[in-house]
Amino acid sequence: MAEVVLEHVRKVYPQGGHVAIADASFAIGDGERLVLVGPSGCGKSTLLRMIAGLEEITSGTLRIGDRVVNDLAPKDRDIAMVFQSYALYPHMTVAQNMAFALQLRKLPKADIDARVRQAADMLELGALLQRKPGQLSGGQRQRVALGRALVRQPQVFLLDEPLSNLDAKLRAGMRAEIARIHARTGTTMIYVTHDQVEAMTLGQRIVVMKDGVVQQIDTPMSLYRDPANLFVATFLGSPAMNTLQGMLRQDEGPVLNLGDGLRVRLPDARLPAAAMEGEVVAGIRPEHLAVAGGKDAMLTATVETVEPVGNEVFVNLRLGAHPLVARLPPEDPPAEGQPLGLSLRGAEVLFFDPASGKRLVA
Ligand code: ADP
């Protein structure tokens, strides 16, 4: 187990001079499970591959434990990596696949057998040890790939979109399994995904990235409640946060003027001083909209479609040109095509600077 520390790590790909990572400085605690998340192309794989030693670091310092590893070969970094493509040896059995790296390291056979048995137990692969990868399902193959990393008992596990080839149900099951493995081994784990749900459920902390720049690092719920900017606010959460840009004015309480005579009354909570009188983006989570009639309605929008998901319904609305989504209880869903009065529950509206996207805080 070890801490991993990045200090001003930068990556510029020589071909084309593309800045894949601008300047990343953060630490992954000893035994922590950290997720790197962001849209495709944001640089998360590049960052993980630099930690693995598969990609050269242009500048900055990378430490694993108490060693600077910038110039250390992958095999000397004491890490184990799991990829989206399982990359199993097709002509070897499950047991041989798991044992292979240990044989290369010339571990005694008894040790190898014990480690393979222990990993097989942890991953419930005991009955499959003599099968070849071609005789396994996708989920079983990914288990073997995890097992192969486990037997190495590395200081750090690196996982790059390991579940992306699996169907949704298997993914949820494997997510829980990876969390369980992490809890049992206590090994530092860095996990890359583009999937915000995977990031939220698996990360003890999450690093949100965009265009090679770290946007925010925090626990899942802190990122959800306290996003630093519009990108983080709208990237995490499904359906995504609603955003309405308009001019904020005080008129017996705060009112957001969206233009074309559209007005949204806002809860009379503590507003950030910078938002008091000017152009802002208001961010409203779909769960903070509630059906309201008469004077309680703070806005009235037209219901376009109603999507039932079982325990709740997603109601897609339109307020002039602005789309909105509300998560409502499944009983008595509103009628499509009809106007619906809504209130903003609590003081849950967030404000952002329209130019920079930065959160405006009270
Ligand atoms: P992600 O994993 O977030 O999808 P990557 O780390 O794979 O993103 O890529 C980050 C950026 O670097 C992308 O714009 C990608 O096109 C570019 N890139 C990745 N690998 C190379 C390479 N070998 N040469 C040049 N550019 C690359």
PDB file of C-alpha atoms in Angstrom, residues 56-216:
ATOM      1  CA  GLU A  56       6.136   9.456 -20.311  1.00  0.00           C
ATOM      2  CA  ILE A  57       5.632  12.462 -18.017  1.00  0.00           C
ATOM      3  CA  THR A  58       6.519  15.711 -19.817  1.00  0.00           C
ATOM      4  CA  SER A  59       7.225  17.628 -16.599  1.00  0.00           C
ATOM      5  CA  GLY A  60       6.406  17.500 -12.921  1.00  0.00           C
ATOM      6  CA  THR A  61       6.976  14.842 -10.282  1.00  0.00           C
ATOM      7  CA  LEU A  62       5.192  11.578  -9.590  1.00  0.00           C
ATOM      8  CA  ARG A  63       5.759   9.732  -6.340  1.00  0.00           C
ATOM      9  CA  ILE A  64       4.503   6.307  -5.297  1.00  0.00           C
ATOM     10  CA  GLY A  65       5.234   5.684  -1.620  1.00  0.00           C
ATOM     11  CA  ASP A  66       8.517   7.407  -0.904  1.00  0.00           C
ATOM     12  CA  ARG A  67      10.005   6.929  -4.373  1.00  0.00           C
ATOM     13  CA  VAL A  68       9.957   9.359  -7.276  1.00  0.00           C
ATOM     14  CA  VAL A  69       8.957   7.051 -10.123  1.00  0.00           C
ATOM     15  CA  ASN A  70       9.074   9.369 -13.166  1.00  0.00           C
ATOM     16  CA  ASP A  71      11.801   7.321 -14.811  1.00  0.00           C
ATOM     17  CA  LEU A  72      10.955   3.919 -13.364  1.00  0.00           C
ATOM     18  CA  ALA A  73       9.770   1.155 -15.711  1.00  0.00           C
ATOM     19  CA  PRO A  74       6.170  -0.062 -15.160  1.00  0.00           C
ATOM     20  CA  LYS A  75       7.343  -3.407 -13.793  1.00  0.00           C
ATOM     21  CA  ASP A  76       9.390  -1.659 -11.099  1.00  0.00           C
ATOM     22  CA  ARG A  77       6.546   0.545  -9.844  1.00  0.00           C
ATOM     23  CA  ASP A  78       4.750  -2.178  -7.902  1.00  0.00           C
ATOM     24  CA  ILE A  79       1.390  -1.454  -9.520  1.00  0.00           C
ATOM     25  CA  ALA A  80      -1.188  -3.694 -11.195  1.00  0.00           C
ATOM     26  CA  MET A  81      -3.456  -2.450 -13.951  1.00  0.00           C
ATOM     27  CA  VAL A  82      -6.848  -3.668 -15.212  1.00  0.00           C
ATOM     28  CA  PHE A  83      -8.049  -2.507 -18.626  1.00  0.00           C
ATOM     29  CA  GLN A  84     -11.395  -2.369 -20.385  1.00  0.00           C
ATOM     30  CA  SER A  85     -10.163  -5.055 -22.787  1.00  0.00           C
ATOM     31  CA  TYR A  86      -9.447  -7.980 -20.517  1.00  0.00           C
ATOM     32  CA  ALA A  87      -6.258  -8.905 -22.400  1.00  0.00           C
ATOM     33  CA  LEU A  88      -6.233 -12.502 -21.123  1.00  0.00           C
ATOM     34  CA  TYR A  89      -3.985 -15.106 -22.737  1.00  0.00           C
ATOM     35  CA  PRO A  90      -6.456 -17.207 -24.746  1.00  0.00           C
ATOM     36  CA  HIS A  91      -4.378 -20.400 -24.735  1.00  0.00           C
ATOM     37  CA  MET A  92      -3.970 -20.403 -20.928  1.00  0.00           C
ATOM     38  CA  THR A  93      -6.478 -21.543 -18.340  1.00  0.00           C
ATOM     39  CA  VAL A  94      -7.893 -19.141 -15.776  1.00  0.00           C
ATOM     40  CA  ALA A  95      -5.434 -20.451 -13.182  1.00  0.00           C
ATOM     41  CA  GLN A  96      -2.482 -20.089 -15.577  1.00  0.00           C
ATOM     42  CA  ASN A  97      -3.567 -16.575 -16.539  1.00  0.00           C
ATOM     43  CA  MET A  98      -3.589 -15.555 -12.903  1.00  0.00           C
ATOM     44  CA  ALA A  99      -0.308 -17.314 -12.081  1.00  0.00           C
ATOM     45  CA  PHE A 100       1.664 -16.061 -15.076  1.00  0.00           C
ATOM     46  CA  ALA A 101       3.027 -12.766 -13.701  1.00  0.00           C
ATOM     47  CA  LEU A 102       4.051 -14.516 -10.483  1.00  0.00           C
ATOM     48  CA  GLN A 103       5.921 -17.217 -12.419  1.00  0.00           C
ATOM     49  CA  LEU A 104       7.808 -14.501 -14.291  1.00  0.00           C
ATOM     50  CA  ARG A 105       8.799 -13.131 -10.907  1.00  0.00           C
ATOM     51  CA  LYS A 106       9.994 -16.639  -9.979  1.00  0.00           C
ATOM     52  CA  LEU A 107       7.884 -16.914  -6.843  1.00  0.00           C
ATOM     53  CA  PRO A 108       7.878 -20.389  -5.230  1.00  0.00           C
ATOM     54  CA  LYS A 109       5.108 -22.601  -6.623  1.00  0.00           C
ATOM     55  CA  ALA A 110       3.437 -23.006  -3.220  1.00  0.00           C
ATOM     56  CA  ASP A 111       3.164 -19.216  -2.858  1.00  0.00           C
ATOM     57  CA  ILE A 112       1.746 -18.858  -6.356  1.00  0.00           C
ATOM     58  CA  ASP A 113      -0.850 -21.564  -5.724  1.00  0.00           C
ATOM     59  CA  ALA A 114      -1.883 -19.966  -2.441  1.00  0.00           C
ATOM     60  CA  ARG A 115      -2.270 -16.521  -3.976  1.00  0.00           C
ATOM     61  CA  VAL A 116      -4.257 -17.843  -6.956  1.00  0.00           C
ATOM     62  CA  ARG A 117      -6.537 -19.806  -4.612  1.00  0.00           C
ATOM     63  CA  GLN A 118      -7.080 -16.758  -2.408  1.00  0.00           C
ATOM     64  CA  ALA A 119      -7.930 -14.505  -5.371  1.00  0.00           C
ATOM     65  CA  ALA A 120     -10.191 -17.189  -6.859  1.00  0.00           C
ATOM     66  CA  ASP A 121     -12.048 -17.401  -3.536  1.00  0.00           C
ATOM     67  CA  MET A 122     -12.440 -13.656  -3.317  1.00  0.00           C
ATOM     68  CA  LEU A 123     -13.814 -13.488  -6.874  1.00  0.00           C
ATOM     69  CA  GLU A 124     -15.754 -16.769  -6.791  1.00  0.00           C
ATOM     70  CA  LEU A 125     -13.717 -18.186  -9.650  1.00  0.00           C
ATOM     71  CA  GLY A 126     -12.933 -21.490  -7.937  1.00  0.00           C
ATOM     72  CA  ALA A 127     -15.091 -23.592 -10.267  1.00  0.00           C
ATOM     73  CA  LEU A 128     -13.651 -21.946 -13.397  1.00  0.00           C
ATOM     74  CA  LEU A 129      -9.921 -22.302 -12.770  1.00  0.00           C
ATOM     75  CA  GLN A 130      -9.370 -24.945 -15.458  1.00  0.00           C
ATOM     76  CA  ARG A 131     -11.390 -23.172 -18.188  1.00  0.00           C
ATOM     77  CA  LYS A 132      -9.906 -21.111 -20.998  1.00  0.00           C
ATOM     78  CA  PRO A 133     -11.033 -17.472 -21.513  1.00  0.00           C
ATOM     79  CA  GLY A 134     -13.022 -18.491 -24.614  1.00  0.00           C
ATOM     80  CA  GLN A 135     -15.266 -20.582 -22.370  1.00  0.00           C
ATOM     81  CA  LEU A 136     -16.162 -17.673 -20.085  1.00  0.00           C
ATOM     82  CA  SER A 137     -18.783 -14.911 -20.168  1.00  0.00           C
ATOM     83  CA  GLY A 138     -17.698 -11.267 -20.364  1.00  0.00           C
ATOM     84  CA  GLY A 139     -18.312 -10.798 -16.653  1.00  0.00           C
ATOM     85  CA  GLN A 140     -16.270 -13.888 -15.788  1.00  0.00           C
ATOM     86  CA  ARG A 141     -13.394 -12.717 -18.001  1.00  0.00           C
ATOM     87  CA  GLN A 142     -13.335  -9.361 -16.255  1.00  0.00           C
ATOM     88  CA  ARG A 143     -13.247 -11.209 -12.921  1.00  0.00           C
ATOM     89  CA  VAL A 144     -10.182 -13.118 -14.122  1.00  0.00           C
ATOM     90  CA  ALA A 145      -8.546  -9.844 -15.182  1.00  0.00           C
ATOM     91  CA  LEU A 146      -9.206  -8.512 -11.674  1.00  0.00           C
ATOM     92  CA  GLY A 147      -7.873 -11.743 -10.186  1.00  0.00           C
ATOM     93  CA  ARG A 148      -4.694 -11.417 -12.202  1.00  0.00           C
ATOM     94  CA  ALA A 149      -4.149  -7.959 -10.706  1.00  0.00           C
ATOM     95  CA  LEU A 150      -5.043  -9.142  -7.193  1.00  0.00           C
ATOM     96  CA  VAL A 151      -2.516 -12.012  -7.043  1.00  0.00           C
ATOM     97  CA  ARG A 152       0.299  -9.549  -7.592  1.00  0.00           C
ATOM     98  CA  GLN A 153      -0.505  -7.860  -4.269  1.00  0.00           C
ATOM     99  CA  PRO A 154       0.677  -4.522  -5.616  1.00  0.00           C
ATOM    100  CA  GLN A 155       1.035  -1.231  -3.765  1.00  0.00           C
ATOM    101  CA  VAL A 156      -1.514   0.398  -6.090  1.00  0.00           C
ATOM    102  CA  PHE A 157      -4.341  -0.892  -8.305  1.00  0.00           C
ATOM    103  CA  LEU A 158      -4.981   1.097 -11.482  1.00  0.00           C
ATOM    104  CA  LEU A 159      -8.269   0.427 -13.290  1.00  0.00           C
ATOM    105  CA  ASP A 160      -9.087   1.964 -16.687  1.00  0.00           C
ATOM    106  CA  GLU A 161     -12.808   1.696 -17.510  1.00  0.00           C
ATOM    107  CA  PRO A 162     -12.779  -1.956 -16.413  1.00  0.00           C
ATOM    108  CA  LEU A 163     -16.552  -2.402 -16.592  1.00  0.00           C
ATOM    109  CA  SER A 164     -17.376  -0.630 -19.858  1.00  0.00           C
ATOM    110  CA  ASN A 165     -17.757  -3.880 -21.812  1.00  0.00           C
ATOM    111  CA  LEU A 166     -20.340  -5.299 -19.420  1.00  0.00           C
ATOM    112  CA  ASP A 167     -24.114  -4.863 -19.484  1.00  0.00           C
ATOM    113  CA  ALA A 168     -25.747  -2.511 -16.975  1.00  0.00           C
ATOM    114  CA  LYS A 169     -26.781  -5.159 -14.433  1.00  0.00           C
ATOM    115  CA  LEU A 170     -23.393  -6.869 -14.403  1.00  0.00           C
ATOM    116  CA  ARG A 171     -21.723  -3.490 -14.087  1.00  0.00           C
ATOM    117  CA  ALA A 172     -23.653  -2.691 -10.918  1.00  0.00           C
ATOM    118  CA  GLY A 173     -22.714  -6.079  -9.453  1.00  0.00           C
ATOM    119  CA  MET A 174     -19.031  -5.729 -10.360  1.00  0.00           C
ATOM    120  CA  ARG A 175     -18.951  -2.212  -8.947  1.00  0.00           C
ATOM    121  CA  ALA A 176     -19.972  -3.567  -5.575  1.00  0.00           C
ATOM    122  CA  GLU A 177     -17.429  -6.352  -5.944  1.00  0.00           C
ATOM    123  CA  ILE A 178     -14.581  -3.930  -6.666  1.00  0.00           C
ATOM    124  CA  ALA A 179     -15.549  -1.897  -3.596  1.00  0.00           C
ATOM    125  CA  ARG A 180     -15.528  -5.107  -1.547  1.00  0.00           C
ATOM    126  CA  ILE A 181     -12.101  -6.140  -2.880  1.00  0.00           C
ATOM    127  CA  HIS A 182     -10.811  -2.709  -2.027  1.00  0.00           C
ATOM    128  CA  ALA A 183     -12.176  -2.957   1.500  1.00  0.00           C
ATOM    129  CA  ARG A 184     -10.637  -6.407   1.993  1.00  0.00           C
ATOM    130  CA  THR A 185      -7.201  -5.649   0.589  1.00  0.00           C
ATOM    131  CA  GLY A 186      -6.948  -2.026   1.746  1.00  0.00           C
ATOM    132  CA  THR A 187      -4.822  -1.349  -1.346  1.00  0.00           C
ATOM    133  CA  THR A 188      -4.724   2.144  -2.861  1.00  0.00           C
ATOM    134  CA  MET A 189      -6.972   2.140  -5.948  1.00  0.00           C
ATOM    135  CA  ILE A 190      -7.218   4.635  -8.798  1.00  0.00           C
ATOM    136  CA  TYR A 191     -10.187   4.073 -11.079  1.00  0.00           C
ATOM    137  CA  VAL A 192     -10.877   5.801 -14.404  1.00  0.00           C
ATOM    138  CA  THR A 193     -14.375   6.112 -15.833  1.00  0.00           C
ATOM    139  CA  HIS A 194     -16.428   8.452 -18.030  1.00  0.00           C
ATOM    140  CA  ASP A 195     -19.573   7.321 -16.216  1.00  0.00           C
ATOM    141  CA  GLN A 196     -20.652   9.738 -13.502  1.00  0.00           C
ATOM    142  CA  VAL A 197     -22.831   7.121 -11.781  1.00  0.00           C
ATOM    143  CA  GLU A 198     -19.859   4.773 -11.519  1.00  0.00           C
ATOM    144  CA  ALA A 199     -17.749   7.637 -10.184  1.00  0.00           C
ATOM    145  CA  MET A 200     -20.342   8.632  -7.575  1.00  0.00           C
ATOM    146  CA  THR A 201     -20.937   5.081  -6.343  1.00  0.00           C
ATOM    147  CA  LEU A 202     -17.331   3.893  -6.335  1.00  0.00           C
ATOM    148  CA  GLY A 203     -15.226   6.897  -5.417  1.00  0.00           C
ATOM    149  CA  GLN A 204     -14.343   7.733  -1.839  1.00  0.00           C
ATOM    150  CA  ARG A 205     -13.146  10.901  -3.522  1.00  0.00           C
ATOM    151  CA  ILE A 206     -13.574  11.943  -7.131  1.00  0.00           C
ATOM    152  CA  VAL A 207     -11.321  14.006  -9.389  1.00  0.00           C
ATOM    153  CA  VAL A 208     -13.478  15.709 -12.038  1.00  0.00           C
ATOM    154  CA  MET A 209     -11.536  16.579 -15.197  1.00  0.00           C
ATOM    155  CA  LYS A 210     -12.227  18.560 -18.360  1.00  0.00           C
ATOM    156  CA  ASP A 211      -9.895  19.392 -21.252  1.00  0.00           C
ATOM    157  CA  GLY A 212      -6.801  18.242 -19.347  1.00  0.00           C
ATOM    158  CA  VAL A 213      -7.594  20.412 -16.335  1.00  0.00           C
ATOM    159  CA  VAL A 214      -8.676  19.186 -12.893  1.00  0.00           C
ATOM    160  CA  GLN A 215     -11.955  20.967 -12.111  1.00  0.00           C
ATOM    161  CA  GLN A 216     -12.571  19.828  -8.541  1.00  0.00           C
TER     162      GLN A 216
END
